[in-house]
Amino acid sequence: DTGVSQDPRHKITKRGQNVTFRCDPISEHNRLYWYRQTLGQGPEFLTYFQNEAQLEKSRLLSDRFSAERPKGSFSTLEIQRTEQGDSAMYLCATKGTGLYGYTFGSGTRLTVV
Amino acid sequence: AQKITQTQPGMFVQEKEAVTLDCTYDTSDQSYGLFWYKQPSSGEMIFLIYQGSYDEQNATEGRYSLNFQKARKSANLVISASQLGDSAMYFCAMSPRLYSGGGADGLTFGKGTHLIIQP
């Protein structure tokens, strides 16, 4: 397990549909983060898990967004009733305890049409 | 709240020249970490270098060095002997603590600098 995997890499959906993204972390990393990156901007923090517990959610995470990390392994991010403003790159990152290095996945690029 | 400011939206640099990417930050925390990431067009964020707020020496990693001036709240990235493969977006980021002892520690990013290396 050499890195953080995200699936799918690209997703095109119609406005109003639900979408779900998956992140598979580095196995020994207990912290998992979701970020959203819109065009021309840096990533913005969305939410954070330590093992299976969701410890923090950004105000950016509206009630249409939900994230889970069952059993403290992979995580899913679901967006319900997608809007055009949800079009962005969704990045997952993981981190081991005591380490400063966050390892990012390649992201899922969402386009809402 | 933490804030990162990158004032250079884009830079053109000749191959083999050194380049400095600017980053200033704002925080009320005494302990924090500063990071630089590279994002090629493929999208992944590649970790380059880290500086802790209590580190007295500037961090170095190969061709990358971080010019840390705590009093000025700046953390500029210096790339020596630039290469064509250095062309990418570069992001400065900070975390609210040095190590994840507990609590949230999501990174705050700047808007990035688009670096283009010309042959």
PDB file of C-alpha atoms in Angstrom, chain A residues 9 31 33 35 37 40-43 45 48 50 56 89 91 95 97-102 104-106, chain B residues 35 37 39 42-45 47 50 61 91 95 98-107 109-111:
ATOM      1  CA  ARG A   9     -10.826  10.101 -10.856  1.00  0.00           C
ATOM      2  CA  ARG A  31      -6.177  10.474  10.313  1.00  0.00           C
ATOM      3  CA  TYR A  33      -9.082  14.566   5.684  1.00  0.00           C
ATOM      4  CA  TYR A  35     -10.601  18.944   0.975  1.00  0.00           C
ATOM      5  CA  GLN A  37     -10.389  22.675  -4.496  1.00  0.00           C
ATOM      6  CA  GLY A  40      -7.692  28.820  -9.293  1.00  0.00           C
ATOM      7  CA  GLN A  41      -7.884  28.295  -5.545  1.00  0.00           C
ATOM      8  CA  GLY A  42      -6.024  26.303  -2.943  1.00  0.00           C
ATOM      9  CA  PRO A  43      -7.672  23.322  -1.283  1.00  0.00           C
ATOM     10  CA  PHE A  45     -10.665  21.878   4.442  1.00  0.00           C
ATOM     11  CA  TYR A  48     -11.504  15.234   9.323  1.00  0.00           C
ATOM     12  CA  GLN A  50      -9.457  10.162  13.473  1.00  0.00           C
ATOM     13  CA  GLU A  56     -14.400  18.305  12.759  1.00  0.00           C
ATOM     14  CA  MET A  89     -11.659  18.682  -7.247  1.00  0.00           C
ATOM     15  CA  LEU A  91      -8.995  15.684  -2.425  1.00  0.00           C
ATOM     16  CA  LYS A  95      -1.636  11.294   8.099  1.00  0.00           C
ATOM     17  CA  THR A  97       0.074  10.031  14.399  1.00  0.00           C
ATOM     18  CA  GLY A  98       3.110  12.140  15.220  1.00  0.00           C
ATOM     19  CA  LEU A  99       4.114  12.646  11.625  1.00  0.00           C
ATOM     20  CA  TYR A 100       3.968  16.007   9.914  1.00  0.00           C
ATOM     21  CA  GLY A 101       3.531  14.622   6.444  1.00  0.00           C
ATOM     22  CA  TYR A 102       0.078  14.650   4.941  1.00  0.00           C
ATOM     23  CA  PHE A 104      -2.736  13.354  -0.665  1.00  0.00           C
ATOM     24  CA  GLY A 105      -4.578  11.260  -3.180  1.00  0.00           C
ATOM     25  CA  SER A 106      -4.907  12.300  -6.813  1.00  0.00           C
TER      26      SER A 106
ATOM     27  CA  PHE B  35       4.315  23.358   4.391  1.00  0.00           C
ATOM     28  CA  TYR B  37       3.187  21.460  -1.824  1.00  0.00           C
ATOM     29  CA  GLN B  39       0.548  20.330  -7.713  1.00  0.00           C
ATOM     30  CA  SER B  42      -2.366  15.817 -13.049  1.00  0.00           C
ATOM     31  CA  GLY B  43      -3.794  17.090  -9.769  1.00  0.00           C
ATOM     32  CA  GLU B  44      -2.012  15.282  -6.967  1.00  0.00           C
ATOM     33  CA  MET B  45      -0.499  17.327  -4.141  1.00  0.00           C
ATOM     34  CA  PHE B  47       4.759  17.349  -0.310  1.00  0.00           C
ATOM     35  CA  TYR B  50       8.097  21.384   6.203  1.00  0.00           C
ATOM     36  CA  GLU B  61      15.184  19.140   1.108  1.00  0.00           C
ATOM     37  CA  PHE B  91       0.897  25.975  -2.530  1.00  0.00           C
ATOM     38  CA  SER B  95      -1.314  23.515  10.301  1.00  0.00           C
ATOM     39  CA  LEU B  98       3.434  20.976  15.205  1.00  0.00           C
ATOM     40  CA  TYR B  99       2.280  17.444  15.794  1.00  0.00           C
ATOM     41  CA  SER B 100      -1.122  15.898  15.861  1.00  0.00           C
ATOM     42  CA  GLY B 101      -1.404  15.466  19.590  1.00  0.00           C
ATOM     43  CA  GLY B 102      -5.152  15.647  19.341  1.00  0.00           C
ATOM     44  CA  GLY B 103      -7.850  17.800  17.934  1.00  0.00           C
ATOM     45  CA  ALA B 104      -8.303  19.112  14.455  1.00  0.00           C
ATOM     46  CA  ASP B 105      -5.252  19.892  12.371  1.00  0.00           C
ATOM     47  CA  GLY B 106      -6.503  20.416   8.867  1.00  0.00           C
ATOM     48  CA  LEU B 107      -4.235  22.438   6.625  1.00  0.00           C
ATOM     49  CA  PHE B 109      -3.756  26.700   2.037  1.00  0.00           C
ATOM     50  CA  GLY B 110      -2.935  29.828   0.085  1.00  0.00           C
ATOM     51  CA  LYS B 111      -4.230  30.414  -3.435  1.00  0.00           C
TER      52      LYS B 111
END
